[in-house]
Amino acid sequence: MARHIIVSAALLLLASVLSAANASQTLTLAPGQASPKASIGQLSWLAGHWRGEALGGIVEEHWAPPSAGSMVGSFKLIVKDKVKFYEIEIIREVADSLVLQLKHFHHDLKGWEEKQQTVDFALVKIDANAAYFDGFTIRKISDNEIHMFVVLGREPELKEVIFKYQRVLPG
């Protein structure tokens, strides 16, 4: 009996460790919850050229340094030496907080969203090494590595995808 309890306890501990390892890396803004105060300067570590692998190909992002209350970035997915799609991205100061906005484009620069529409992610939480937008997290791992976690798909089949980027150094 004691052996059964020990094995059961060990399995329960393993399950909780695995569950924590697979815990969501994104947050959601609760209904009525306001975004926290933040400024674009808090994300200056994001500036630069980043490359990694995700979505079955090579992913690349370029982020300009903060200026005029915003940062602008571009994203490109390359699969089998062909561009699958692009994104234009901005993080900007709005109402004493931050919002991440983007637009998608096919390989021929024809837009996915309607002309006046953007995909918007409100800020949920920010700290020295991470910005948690609603369904989209940007985390600084080191000066030369960042991870982005994005919730993709449609209800009820949402999934969190990780993008692991390394800084592309000049030269």
XYZ file of C-alpha atoms in Angstrom:
171
model
C 0.000 0.000 0.000
C 2.771 2.472 0.935
C 4.567 1.627 -2.314
C 1.381 2.389 -4.284
C 1.083 5.762 -2.530
C 4.719 6.614 -3.304
C 4.313 5.656 -6.992
C 1.060 7.645 -7.193
C 2.703 10.660 -5.565
C 5.662 10.415 -7.975
C 3.293 10.257 -10.980
C 1.326 13.239 -9.660
C 4.552 15.227 -9.203
C 5.726 14.306 -12.726
C 2.363 15.345 -14.175
C 2.519 18.723 -12.415
C 6.110 19.305 -13.612
C 5.130 18.441 -17.203
C 2.078 20.671 -16.936
C 4.199 23.583 -15.702
C 6.690 22.993 -18.531
C 3.837 23.200 -21.036
C 2.151 26.157 -19.330
C 0.964 28.919 -21.565
C 3.507 31.665 -22.175
C 0.839 34.148 -23.259
C -1.617 36.124 -21.183
C -5.110 37.420 -21.857
C -6.544 40.779 -20.889
C -9.630 40.136 -18.758
C -12.875 41.854 -19.770
C -12.814 45.376 -18.356
C -9.128 45.106 -17.375
C -7.072 48.153 -18.357
C -3.600 47.826 -19.853
C -0.792 48.798 -17.468
C 1.207 52.003 -17.806
C 4.205 51.542 -20.098
C 6.415 53.429 -22.524
C 8.075 52.333 -25.740
C 11.550 52.862 -24.243
C 10.971 49.770 -22.090
C 11.276 47.657 -25.266
C 14.513 49.166 -26.608
C 16.145 45.705 -26.257
C 13.929 44.482 -29.132
C 15.666 46.703 -31.722
C 17.745 44.783 -34.248
C 17.753 42.039 -36.862
C 16.514 38.622 -35.678
C 16.380 35.213 -37.416
C 15.069 31.796 -36.400
C 12.984 28.801 -37.423
C 9.216 28.451 -37.041
C 6.101 27.595 -39.048
C 8.093 25.133 -41.148
C 10.630 27.650 -42.398
C 12.989 30.522 -41.671
C 11.526 33.541 -39.889
C 13.126 36.947 -39.847
C 12.281 40.187 -38.041
C 13.790 43.660 -38.157
C 12.879 46.149 -35.418
C 13.881 49.823 -35.509
C 14.840 51.496 -32.225
C 12.121 53.393 -30.338
C 11.352 56.893 -31.609
C 8.351 59.219 -31.587
C 6.465 56.911 -29.208
C 6.701 53.808 -31.398
C 8.803 51.013 -32.841
C 8.311 49.637 -36.339
C 9.158 46.116 -37.424
C 8.870 43.769 -40.355
C 8.454 39.990 -40.440
C 9.104 37.499 -43.224
C 8.464 33.731 -43.435
C 10.571 31.820 -45.976
C 9.758 28.185 -46.832
C 11.818 26.296 -49.443
C 13.524 29.530 -50.590
C 10.187 31.273 -51.230
C 8.524 34.006 -49.215
C 5.199 32.747 -47.823
C 4.097 36.026 -46.220
C 5.177 39.321 -44.676
C 3.989 41.410 -41.746
C 4.392 45.081 -40.973
C 4.342 45.541 -37.192
C 4.277 48.485 -34.845
C 4.334 48.830 -31.107
C 3.087 52.247 -30.112
C 2.169 54.226 -27.069
C -1.591 54.597 -26.649
C -3.311 56.023 -23.540
C -0.171 55.688 -21.331
C 0.314 52.040 -22.354
C 1.423 50.045 -25.407
C -0.377 48.266 -28.207
C 1.130 45.879 -30.790
C -0.510 46.188 -34.207
C 0.227 44.334 -37.415
C -0.924 43.724 -40.955
C -0.245 40.587 -43.020
C 0.679 40.473 -46.698
C 0.952 37.597 -49.184
C 4.288 37.090 -50.974
C 3.093 39.539 -53.683
C 2.255 42.232 -51.078
C -1.494 41.821 -51.399
C -2.993 42.385 -47.939
C -4.843 39.819 -45.826
C -6.773 42.293 -43.689
C -9.176 44.878 -45.066
C -7.596 48.229 -45.890
C -8.530 49.950 -42.592
C -8.120 46.897 -40.346
C -5.170 45.820 -38.203
C -4.620 42.889 -35.871
C -4.252 44.469 -32.425
C -2.769 43.091 -29.208
C -3.325 45.143 -26.031
C -0.615 45.121 -23.357
C -1.420 42.861 -20.385
C 1.865 43.037 -18.433
C 5.418 44.309 -18.897
C 8.685 43.784 -17.056
C 12.382 44.372 -17.769
C 12.686 41.330 -20.071
C 9.210 40.685 -21.447
C 6.112 42.301 -22.870
C 2.914 40.296 -22.547
C 0.358 41.435 -25.074
C -3.062 39.771 -25.265
C -2.159 36.455 -26.957
C 1.371 37.540 -27.946
C 4.464 37.526 -25.711
C 7.906 38.915 -26.556
C 10.626 37.733 -24.154
C 14.297 38.684 -24.010
C 16.352 35.582 -23.226
C 19.710 37.354 -23.609
C 21.119 40.282 -25.583
C 21.294 37.955 -28.587
C 18.190 35.791 -28.190
C 14.476 36.501 -27.989
C 11.435 34.229 -27.948
C 7.987 35.173 -29.158
C 4.876 33.200 -28.259
C 1.764 33.741 -30.358
C -1.697 32.222 -30.080
C -2.756 31.139 -33.582
C -5.880 29.550 -35.025
C -9.585 29.940 -34.481
C -11.813 28.817 -31.621
C -11.916 26.077 -30.495
C -8.576 25.042 -32.043
C -6.239 27.704 -30.713
C -2.584 26.823 -30.226
C 0.427 28.667 -28.912
C 3.391 28.761 -31.301
C 6.946 29.658 -30.260
C 9.357 31.642 -32.420
C 12.973 31.409 -31.207
C 15.161 34.147 -32.660
C 18.888 34.802 -32.600
C 20.293 38.273 -33.234
C 21.909 38.599 -36.669
C 25.157 40.404 -36.032
C 26.575 42.811 -38.621
C 29.288 41.467 -40.850
